[in-house]
Amino acid sequence: MTELLTAAQMRAIEQAAIDSGEVTGLELMERAGRGVVEAIFEEWPELAVGEEAGQGGTAPHPASGIRPFIGRNDPPDHFQEALEPQDISDKKKRAVVLCGPGNNGGDGFVVARLLHLRGWEVEVFLYGDATRLPPDARVNYERWCALGEVKALADDVFDGWPEEDDGVDLIIDALFGTGLKRPFLGFRHLAMALNYCSSSWELHDGLPRVVAVDVPSGLCADSGKWLGDDQPLDHANLANLTLTFHSEKNGHLLENGPPSCGTVDIVDIGLSSTQGPGTLSRNTLIHLSGEARLGRVICRKVTLPLNPYVSKFSDEHKYSHGHALILSGPSGKGGAARLSARGALRIGAGLVTVAPTPGAVQENAARLDAIMLSPVGDKQALEAVLADERFNAICLGPGLGIERVRELVPVALRAQRATLLDADALTAFAEEPQAFFDQLHENCVLTPHGGEFARLFPDVAEKLNAPATKGPAYSKVDATREAAARAGCVVLFKGPDTVIAAPDGRCSISSAHYDRSAPWLATAGSGDVLAGFVTGLLARGFSPMQAAETAAWLHVECALEFGPGLIAEDLPEMLPKVFRKIGA
C-alpha cells in the first residue's frame, strides 16, 4: 500500500515541517522547482543535452551585476550549482512557463530560472497581480525578474498557438495546483493549445511537451473533477507529464485525473519520514480541521496486497482454507454464479459449493468438476444448508434473480457469515435501501457498479454526479466512505478507479490506470469473477477490507497478465501466474 493525500493533508504536512524548523517554505519551493526540472530531464533526456549532445556551448553566468538570488533570501549552498555553466546545444531549447497567483506559480518561477541557467530561452507569463503573490512566490518572482521579463497571461495570446515552427520545446503549467477552489475559466484558447500539444507532440516533432506542476490547472486534486460546469476534456488543460510532490493525490487516480495527467511522477522534496502521509503526527494534525481531519484515516493506493497464500503449513486440509457458498439462479441463468465459483476456488477457498434451484442442478453438474452442488429451492432449504457451520463465506447476487434474492438474502444475513452482495442482491432492495442496510452486518461486502450504487445510495450519487462548481469537490472517495458508513459494512465501488471503504473511514483506491490500465477488463462477467475473488478470500479468513482490496488488485493484475482479448473466463486462470510473480 502507498498513501494518498488530499490538498489539505499535503498543506498540513508542509506546514508541520516548516513549524518544526526542519525547512523553510522558500527552501521547499526551491526543492520543488529543482525536482521538476530534474524529473523533466529524466523523462526526456534529449531535452537535457540538446539535439546534438556535445556540440553546443555553455550557458553563460548571469550578466555582470545581476544576481538571481537576493540578500537574506539566498538559497543554501547546495542550490548554488544551478549557477554553474551547463552544456547546451547550438540550438537553444525554448520553454513557456505559465505561473499562477499562488505558490504553484512560485514553483513555476523557480523552474523558469533553473531552465534559463541551463541555457534555455524562457518566456514567462503570470496570471494575476504580482503584488498579491504569497511571500515565497514573490521572492522567486523577483529572482526571475532579475533574469527576464514577465508577461501578463491573456487568452488571446494563445489563439492559434503554437505553430509547429514556433520552436517551443516545453510548456510548464504552474498556474493552479492542489489548492484551487474555483473554476479556472475564460482561457479557452490556452486550454485548446495545451490539449493539442499534449495529445499531438509525439506525432509532430515541432510541438512542445506539456508538464503540469502538481495537477493540470483547473483539475481538483481531491476528486479528479474539472471545476466548472461539465467542462469537456477537449477544452481542459491536459498534460503529458504531471509532477506532484511527496505523494500522489487522490485526484490523480479518480475520474478525469488519469486521462488529464498523462504520466504522474512523484518529486521528493525532502520532507522527513516523520512527516510522511502514513504517519500524520500530532503536530501535523493540528493544522487539519473539519473534513480534512479524515487525514487521520489516510486513503491508500492498493499496490501489492496481502499474500493470499500466507499460510504454507503442509499439514493443512481443505477445510482450513474455508468453504464458500455461491447462491445461483434457475436453469439458463447460472453462468454468473459459475464464474464467481471458479474465481473463489482459484483464489484459494478450500471448497466451493454452488447452490442453484433444483431444476438447474443437471445443467450445473455438466459444467462443474471441482466445485460441488447443493440445490436450494427456497429459504427453508438455505437454512438447512447453512446449518453446516463449515460454510463460512456466502456470495449472493450474480445471476440469482430479483425474487430469489428477496427471499434468500435475509436468511443468509441472519446466519452472520462473511457475505458478499453483488448485482441482483443490490438491485432488489433499491426501493427500500434502509431496510436492506438494517439487515447488514460488519462482515458484509457490497460491490456495486455506478448504476447499482446510484440505486442504493441515490442522494450520495446525486452529490457525486453534480457539476463541481468549487473545490475541493465531492469525490468518489467521499461518496464511498459515506455509503460504507450508512450501510455499516465495506463498500467496493467498482470502476477503473475502484474505491473501497469501511464504515470507520478506512479507504483505498485500486486503480486500473497509467501502467495498470486494462481497458479489456470491461467485459461481461468480469464483475462476477471479482465477486468470487472476494468471497474466496473471505472464506480464507481475510477481513472484509483486506479481502476487497486484495481481490480488486488481483483482478486487475490477472487482466494485465492476459492482455487484450480477455473474456471473464480467463481471469481465474491467470491467478496461478500472478501468484508466482508475487511469490505466493
XYZ file of C-alpha atoms in Angstrom:
584
model
C 0.000 0.000 0.000
C 1.054 3.581 -0.605
C -0.691 6.554 0.946
C -2.513 9.243 -0.995
C -3.116 12.782 0.197
C -5.760 15.436 -0.133
C -4.729 19.042 -0.692
C -5.444 19.863 2.963
C -3.345 16.949 4.184
C -0.419 17.984 1.985
C -0.569 21.563 3.243
C -0.622 20.294 6.825
C 2.444 18.120 6.273
C 4.371 21.006 4.700
C 3.329 23.410 7.454
C 4.317 20.937 10.155
C 7.771 20.599 8.588
C 8.138 24.387 8.447
C 6.934 24.859 12.028
C 9.390 22.235 13.257
C 12.281 24.250 11.841
C 13.196 21.364 9.556
C 12.868 23.514 6.431
C 11.627 26.914 5.285
C 8.809 27.451 2.829
C 11.257 29.114 0.464
C 13.559 26.106 0.524
C 10.621 23.752 -0.122
C 9.735 25.854 -3.173
C 13.330 25.684 -4.405
C 13.382 21.918 -3.933
C 10.091 21.616 -5.786
C 11.280 23.624 -8.779
C 14.589 21.792 -8.932
C 12.801 18.450 -8.670
C 10.504 19.399 -11.547
C 13.444 20.260 -13.803
C 15.317 17.070 -12.900
C 12.206 14.947 -13.471
C 11.619 16.534 -16.883
C 15.164 15.736 -17.968
C 14.861 12.206 -16.630
C 11.625 11.713 -18.590
C 13.037 13.254 -21.783
C 16.855 13.093 -21.713
C 17.045 14.755 -25.121
C 15.857 17.973 -23.512
C 18.749 17.880 -21.059
C 21.546 17.502 -23.600
C 20.108 19.182 -26.665
C 19.557 17.699 -30.086
C 23.285 17.441 -30.785
C 24.822 16.474 -27.478
C 28.372 17.653 -27.003
C 28.275 20.045 -29.980
C 26.906 23.036 -28.136
C 28.460 25.695 -25.983
C 27.874 26.542 -22.364
C 25.219 28.623 -20.758
C 26.715 31.908 -19.522
C 26.603 33.120 -15.952
C 24.059 35.877 -15.359
C 25.110 39.256 -16.709
C 27.578 41.239 -14.624
C 25.942 42.960 -11.683
C 22.777 40.824 -11.835
C 22.207 38.182 -9.168
C 19.234 35.865 -9.365
C 19.198 35.478 -5.557
C 18.636 38.477 -3.363
C 20.040 39.226 0.110
C 18.884 37.119 3.029
C 16.708 35.020 0.740
C 19.738 33.423 -0.917
C 19.200 29.644 -1.018
C 21.557 27.274 0.789
C 24.891 26.308 -0.730
C 23.558 23.074 -2.212
C 21.412 25.101 -4.623
C 24.288 27.212 -5.950
C 25.370 24.630 -8.513
C 22.434 25.844 -10.598
C 24.627 28.841 -11.424
C 27.376 26.709 -12.918
C 27.690 26.644 -16.729
C 25.705 23.847 -18.356
C 26.275 22.066 -21.668
C 23.714 23.116 -24.252
C 23.287 22.581 -27.975
C 23.852 25.309 -30.568
C 20.100 25.491 -30.983
C 18.654 26.816 -27.764
C 15.766 24.996 -26.230
C 12.665 27.089 -25.619
C 10.179 26.899 -22.767
C 6.955 28.714 -21.964
C 6.251 28.832 -18.227
C 2.726 29.703 -17.089
C 2.686 30.934 -13.491
C -0.364 31.419 -11.302
C -1.121 33.693 -8.361
C -0.171 31.237 -5.601
C 2.687 29.008 -4.530
C 2.210 26.824 -7.602
C 3.215 29.898 -9.579
C 6.207 30.283 -7.270
C 7.312 26.774 -8.249
C 6.976 27.886 -11.863
C 9.294 30.860 -11.353
C 11.915 28.513 -9.879
C 11.584 26.213 -12.898
C 11.926 29.176 -15.271
C 15.086 30.385 -13.529
C 16.732 26.962 -13.489
C 15.951 26.349 -17.166
C 17.372 29.789 -18.015
C 20.553 28.993 -16.122
C 20.899 25.851 -18.238
C 20.863 27.990 -21.364
C 17.195 27.725 -22.270
C 15.244 30.580 -23.770
C 12.340 31.020 -21.352
C 9.135 33.016 -21.763
C 7.190 33.562 -18.534
C 3.527 34.512 -18.179
C 1.804 35.460 -14.915
C -1.903 35.133 -14.242
C -2.822 37.702 -11.612
C -1.227 40.624 -9.812
C 2.424 40.209 -8.817
C 1.929 42.410 -5.758
C -0.541 39.865 -4.363
C 1.715 36.823 -4.679
C 2.369 34.906 -1.423
C 5.715 35.858 0.171
C 7.760 32.874 -1.042
C 6.309 33.061 -4.543
C 7.021 36.807 -4.597
C 10.689 36.176 -3.765
C 11.004 33.785 -6.685
C 9.128 36.188 -8.952
C 11.738 38.844 -8.130
C 14.555 36.369 -8.700
C 13.169 35.680 -12.146
C 12.697 39.386 -12.878
C 16.446 39.811 -12.374
C 16.889 37.500 -15.355
C 13.960 38.061 -17.675
C 10.577 39.524 -18.439
C 7.204 38.507 -17.026
C 4.228 38.934 -19.350
C 0.587 39.153 -18.352
C -1.324 35.988 -19.224
C -4.069 36.733 -21.734
C -6.083 34.124 -23.585
C -5.871 35.813 -26.987
C -2.093 35.285 -26.961
C -2.788 31.584 -27.442
C -5.301 31.901 -30.286
C -3.919 29.618 -32.992
C -0.803 28.856 -30.951
C 1.518 27.091 -31.273
C 2.584 26.778 -34.856
C 4.857 23.840 -35.493
C 7.720 26.167 -36.414
C 7.487 28.197 -33.190
C 10.346 26.166 -31.772
C 8.837 25.786 -28.285
C 10.038 22.549 -26.684
C 8.294 22.666 -23.336
C 5.251 24.230 -21.674
C 5.154 24.342 -17.881
C 1.660 24.620 -16.409
C 2.212 26.135 -12.959
C -0.985 28.167 -12.897
C -3.031 26.386 -10.240
C -2.080 23.430 -8.080
C -3.732 21.481 -5.309
C -5.252 24.496 -3.579
C -7.636 25.541 -6.370
C -11.093 26.319 -5.006
C -12.839 27.874 -8.005
C -13.197 27.081 -11.716
C -10.388 28.316 -13.945
C -12.462 29.592 -16.839
C -12.118 32.167 -19.592
C -8.963 30.694 -21.117
C -10.412 28.532 -23.858
C -7.629 29.195 -26.374
C -4.978 28.345 -23.786
C -6.778 25.123 -22.876
C -7.099 24.134 -26.521
C -3.398 24.859 -27.078
C -2.346 22.711 -24.117
C -4.748 19.987 -25.186
C -3.472 19.998 -28.767
C 0.188 19.986 -27.744
C -0.164 17.245 -25.140
C -2.114 14.962 -27.470
C -0.106 15.583 -30.647
C 3.540 16.202 -29.776
C 4.582 12.607 -30.463
C 3.074 12.899 -33.963
C 4.545 16.318 -34.728
C 8.193 16.940 -33.871
C 7.656 20.690 -33.788
C 5.148 20.658 -30.927
C 6.079 21.120 -27.264
C 5.549 18.716 -24.416
C 3.246 19.869 -21.605
C 4.237 19.443 -17.957
C 1.799 20.170 -15.121
C 3.089 21.089 -11.675
C 1.082 19.122 -9.067
C -2.076 18.853 -11.224
C -3.202 20.234 -14.591
C -4.647 23.666 -13.837
C -8.373 23.512 -13.191
C -8.385 19.896 -12.007
C -9.467 19.288 -8.410
C -6.639 17.441 -6.669
C -9.054 15.737 -4.266
C -11.685 14.464 -6.694
C -10.161 14.356 -10.179
C -13.023 16.550 -11.404
C -12.637 19.591 -13.602
C -14.017 22.560 -11.714
C -16.741 24.243 -13.734
C -19.962 23.305 -15.474
C -19.347 19.974 -17.209
C -16.039 21.063 -18.708
C -15.251 18.594 -21.512
C -11.807 17.074 -21.756
C -11.244 18.626 -25.182
C -11.372 22.054 -23.517
C -9.310 21.061 -20.473
C -5.673 21.768 -19.669
C -4.199 18.354 -20.353
C -0.595 17.336 -19.719
C 1.904 14.757 -20.925
C 3.639 14.637 -17.558
C 2.325 15.665 -14.144
C 4.866 16.137 -11.374
C 3.487 16.119 -7.861
C 5.274 16.456 -4.546
C 5.856 13.993 -1.693
C 2.882 11.764 -2.553
C 0.226 11.211 -5.179
C -3.075 12.970 -4.562
C -6.481 11.292 -4.742
C -7.393 13.265 -7.865
C -4.529 11.774 -9.851
C -6.356 8.420 -9.704
C -10.027 9.441 -9.772
C -12.448 10.395 -12.569
C -10.776 12.763 -15.072
C -7.410 12.683 -13.330
C -5.820 9.805 -15.271
C -6.809 10.965 -18.798
C -5.772 14.530 -17.909
C -2.426 13.985 -16.187
C -0.533 11.896 -18.729
C 2.179 10.228 -16.665
C 2.337 11.042 -12.948
C 5.701 11.105 -11.176
C 6.372 11.971 -7.547
C 9.056 14.561 -6.774
C 10.804 14.106 -3.445
C 11.092 17.489 -1.717
C 12.908 16.122 1.302
C 10.135 16.026 3.869
C 11.237 13.697 6.639
C 9.691 10.281 7.159
C 8.063 11.597 10.328
C 6.012 13.876 8.104
C 5.105 11.047 5.734
C 1.485 10.626 4.707
C 1.069 7.377 6.582
C 2.366 8.870 9.833
C 0.460 12.103 10.302
C 1.882 13.293 13.602
C 0.072 15.161 16.341
C 1.910 18.300 15.190
C 0.601 17.760 11.670
C -2.961 17.114 12.786
C -3.299 20.488 14.493
C -3.278 22.008 11.009
C -6.258 19.904 9.951
C -9.814 20.922 10.653
C -13.256 19.730 9.665
C -13.297 17.361 6.696
C -9.516 17.497 6.433
C -9.273 15.542 9.685
C -10.079 12.447 7.649
C -6.349 12.730 7.044
C -6.113 10.665 10.202
C -7.666 7.914 8.104
C -5.493 8.190 5.011
C -6.817 6.982 1.680
C -4.393 4.404 0.341
C -3.484 3.261 -3.131
C -3.652 -0.523 -3.382
C -0.320 -1.866 -4.615
C 0.969 -5.321 -3.671
C -1.742 -6.768 -1.407
C -1.680 -9.326 1.331
C -0.456 -12.693 0.146
C -3.490 -14.968 -0.323
C -1.255 -17.947 0.479
C 0.382 -16.517 3.570
C -0.038 -19.871 5.340
C 2.037 -22.690 3.837
C 1.882 -25.364 6.515
C 1.964 -28.768 4.887
C -0.455 -30.387 7.337
C -3.420 -28.157 6.476
C -6.501 -29.618 4.788
C -9.157 -28.145 2.534
C -11.424 -27.025 5.364
C -8.526 -24.992 6.744
C -8.970 -22.724 3.730
C -12.685 -22.183 4.137
C -15.866 -23.230 2.369
C -17.592 -20.717 0.088
C -21.272 -20.989 -0.819
C -22.273 -19.347 -4.118
C -26.043 -18.922 -4.489
C -27.197 -19.423 -8.079
C -30.327 -18.926 -10.146
C -32.652 -21.085 -12.247
C -31.792 -23.052 -15.363
C -30.212 -20.892 -18.045
C -29.147 -18.238 -15.519
C -26.234 -19.968 -13.817
C -23.284 -18.622 -15.791
C -22.600 -15.681 -13.493
C -22.563 -17.855 -10.370
C -20.262 -20.373 -12.052
C -17.823 -17.560 -12.862
C -17.928 -16.469 -9.229
C -17.403 -20.032 -8.056
C -14.393 -20.517 -10.319
C -12.910 -17.272 -9.031
C -13.424 -18.301 -5.402
C -11.812 -21.694 -5.971
C -8.819 -20.347 -7.889
C -8.086 -17.675 -5.291
C -7.740 -20.319 -2.636
C -11.013 -21.251 -0.968
C -10.617 -24.854 0.172
C -14.094 -25.828 -1.008
C -16.707 -24.097 -3.117
C -20.351 -25.113 -3.422
C -22.812 -23.685 -5.938
C -26.437 -23.638 -4.760
C -28.816 -23.416 -7.758
C -32.539 -24.082 -7.912
C -33.346 -27.811 -8.010
C -34.220 -27.571 -11.690
C -30.770 -26.233 -12.565
C -28.690 -28.940 -10.875
C -28.193 -31.044 -14.007
C -27.136 -28.027 -16.069
C -24.553 -27.027 -13.473
C -23.325 -30.590 -12.958
C -22.410 -30.735 -16.631
C -20.256 -27.593 -16.268
C -18.576 -28.085 -12.883
C -15.949 -30.525 -11.685
C -14.036 -29.470 -8.555
C -16.987 -27.336 -7.467
C -19.767 -29.055 -5.527
C -23.535 -28.625 -5.867
C -26.252 -28.265 -3.257
C -29.733 -27.361 -4.546
C -31.549 -24.542 -2.739
C -35.139 -24.037 -3.772
C -36.388 -21.744 -1.024
C -35.438 -20.109 2.255
C -36.026 -23.280 4.265
C -33.575 -25.134 2.037
C -30.989 -22.394 2.524
C -31.450 -22.534 6.294
C -30.793 -26.269 6.131
C -27.614 -25.795 4.090
C -26.312 -23.093 6.425
C -26.825 -25.375 9.398
C -23.412 -26.686 8.344
C -21.214 -24.105 10.032
C -18.266 -25.008 7.846
C -19.787 -22.708 5.227
C -18.002 -19.545 6.333
C -18.500 -17.264 3.313
C -21.525 -16.627 1.101
C -21.862 -14.932 -2.289
C -25.306 -13.639 -3.263
C -26.333 -11.803 -6.395
C -24.689 -12.935 -9.634
C -27.480 -14.399 -11.796
C -29.666 -15.006 -8.765
C -32.805 -13.165 -9.908
C -34.679 -10.414 -8.067
C -37.410 -12.522 -6.438
C -34.988 -15.226 -5.345
C -32.725 -12.555 -3.856
C -35.544 -11.076 -1.806
C -36.324 -14.479 -0.343
C -32.784 -15.698 0.328
C -30.787 -12.615 1.341
C -32.460 -12.161 4.762
C -31.774 -15.821 5.588
C -28.133 -15.544 4.566
C -27.607 -12.342 6.534
C -29.168 -13.796 9.678
C -26.564 -16.558 9.525
C -23.885 -13.921 10.282
C -21.333 -15.448 7.888
C -18.958 -13.315 5.842
C -21.181 -12.272 2.938
C -20.578 -10.731 -0.483
C -23.581 -9.000 -2.077
C -23.451 -8.028 -5.738
C -25.639 -7.492 -8.802
C -29.251 -8.629 -8.175
C -28.636 -8.679 -4.415
C -28.145 -4.905 -4.593
C -30.783 -4.057 -7.185
C -33.557 -5.979 -5.417
C -33.540 -3.598 -2.447
C -33.284 -0.303 -4.310
C -36.830 0.729 -3.346
C -36.189 0.298 0.383
C -32.439 0.608 0.853
C -32.574 1.422 4.563
C -34.444 -1.794 5.319
C -31.655 -3.585 3.468
C -28.916 -1.742 5.374
C -30.587 -2.618 8.666
C -30.039 -6.315 7.908
C -26.349 -5.983 7.024
C -23.523 -6.703 9.455
C -19.842 -5.801 9.682
C -18.709 -8.931 7.810
C -20.533 -7.948 4.623
C -19.040 -6.534 1.431
C -21.133 -4.694 -1.176
C -19.681 -4.449 -4.701
C -21.832 -2.030 -6.731
C -21.001 -0.546 -10.116
C -22.123 3.009 -10.813
C -25.745 2.176 -11.623
C -26.217 -0.105 -8.628
C -24.573 2.469 -6.377
C -26.995 5.147 -7.594
C -29.985 2.903 -6.887
C -28.870 2.067 -3.345
C -27.469 5.497 -2.443
C -29.384 7.942 -4.684
C -28.626 11.064 -2.651
C -24.927 10.233 -2.452
C -24.785 9.541 -6.193
C -26.528 12.839 -6.886
C -23.821 14.717 -4.996
C -21.114 12.754 -6.761
C -22.519 13.391 -10.234
C -23.310 17.086 -9.706
C -21.115 19.622 -11.562
C -18.077 20.568 -9.497
C -18.503 24.310 -9.039
C -15.921 24.759 -6.285
C -13.066 22.888 -4.695
C -12.419 20.616 -3.008
C -15.185 18.871 -4.950
C -17.137 15.902 -3.593
C -15.214 12.838 -4.719
C -15.701 9.137 -5.281
C -13.686 8.626 -2.097
C -16.147 10.836 -0.195
C -19.105 9.005 -1.730
C -17.794 5.526 -0.946
C -16.933 6.477 2.618
C -20.423 7.896 3.116
C -22.002 4.770 1.626
C -19.934 2.448 3.831
C -20.859 4.403 6.942
C -24.545 4.239 6.035
C -24.524 0.543 5.142
C -22.386 -0.397 8.137
C -20.081 -2.567 6.050
C -17.339 -2.459 3.430
C -18.340 -0.989 0.069
C -16.295 -1.668 -3.065
C -17.409 0.929 -5.642
C -16.317 -0.579 -8.952
C -14.719 1.145 -11.928
C -11.263 1.770 -13.382
C -10.879 3.941 -10.269
C -12.316 1.385 -7.834
C -12.723 2.824 -4.339
C -13.035 0.597 -1.270
C -14.189 1.982 2.081
C -15.012 0.668 5.541
C -17.551 2.146 7.976
C -14.759 3.574 10.162
C -13.439 5.708 7.289
C -10.577 3.494 6.130
C -10.372 3.839 2.389
C -8.278 2.786 -0.585
C -8.199 3.223 -4.344
C -7.468 0.264 -6.596
C -6.504 1.951 -9.833
C -6.599 0.430 -13.307
C -4.947 3.477 -14.871
C -1.483 4.522 -16.018
C 0.840 1.472 -16.014
C -2.056 -0.678 -14.739
C -4.501 0.344 -17.447
C -6.532 -2.677 -18.584
C -9.484 -1.475 -20.683
C -10.184 -5.042 -21.812
C -11.337 -5.728 -18.250
C -14.624 -4.064 -19.219
C -16.177 -7.321 -20.401
C -19.286 -9.299 -19.488
C -18.824 -11.383 -16.367
C -15.666 -9.732 -15.041
C -17.599 -8.361 -12.066
C -18.892 -11.857 -11.282
C -15.309 -13.108 -11.138
C -14.405 -10.234 -8.818
C -17.299 -11.249 -6.553
C -15.850 -14.757 -6.463
C -12.372 -13.459 -5.676
C -13.694 -11.505 -2.689
C -15.798 -14.442 -1.481
C -12.878 -16.846 -1.750
C -10.681 -14.572 0.343
C -13.455 -14.142 2.907
C -13.614 -17.925 3.130
C -9.865 -17.987 3.742
C -10.356 -15.731 6.741
C -9.442 -12.344 5.315
C -11.218 -9.396 6.886
C -13.786 -7.723 4.592
C -11.491 -4.750 3.886
C -8.464 -6.957 3.240
C -10.476 -9.280 1.016
C -11.883 -6.417 -1.057
C -8.512 -4.686 -1.502
C -6.635 -7.872 -2.346
C -9.307 -9.136 -4.744
C -9.503 -5.807 -6.583
C -5.727 -5.694 -7.053
C -5.520 -9.305 -8.238
C -8.473 -8.748 -10.585
C -6.555 -6.042 -12.467
C -3.309 -7.982 -12.292
C -4.972 -11.000 -13.936
C -6.285 -8.777 -16.727
C -2.809 -7.341 -17.303
C -1.320 -10.829 -17.330
C -3.709 -11.953 -20.084
C -3.916 -8.758 -22.143
C -6.300 -7.753 -24.950
C -8.838 -10.367 -25.983
C -9.664 -11.208 -22.384
C -13.029 -12.724 -21.511
C -14.258 -13.274 -17.973
C -13.443 -16.994 -18.013
C -9.765 -16.132 -18.498
C -9.424 -14.162 -15.267
C -9.352 -17.043 -12.745
C -6.947 -18.969 -14.968
C -4.392 -16.141 -14.723
C -4.198 -16.367 -10.936
C -1.506 -19.091 -10.801
C 0.808 -16.957 -12.977
C 0.115 -13.869 -10.897
C 0.727 -15.769 -7.654
C 4.080 -16.990 -8.948
C 5.050 -13.427 -9.881
C 4.325 -12.099 -6.395
C 5.968 -15.057 -4.689
C 2.833 -16.648 -3.296
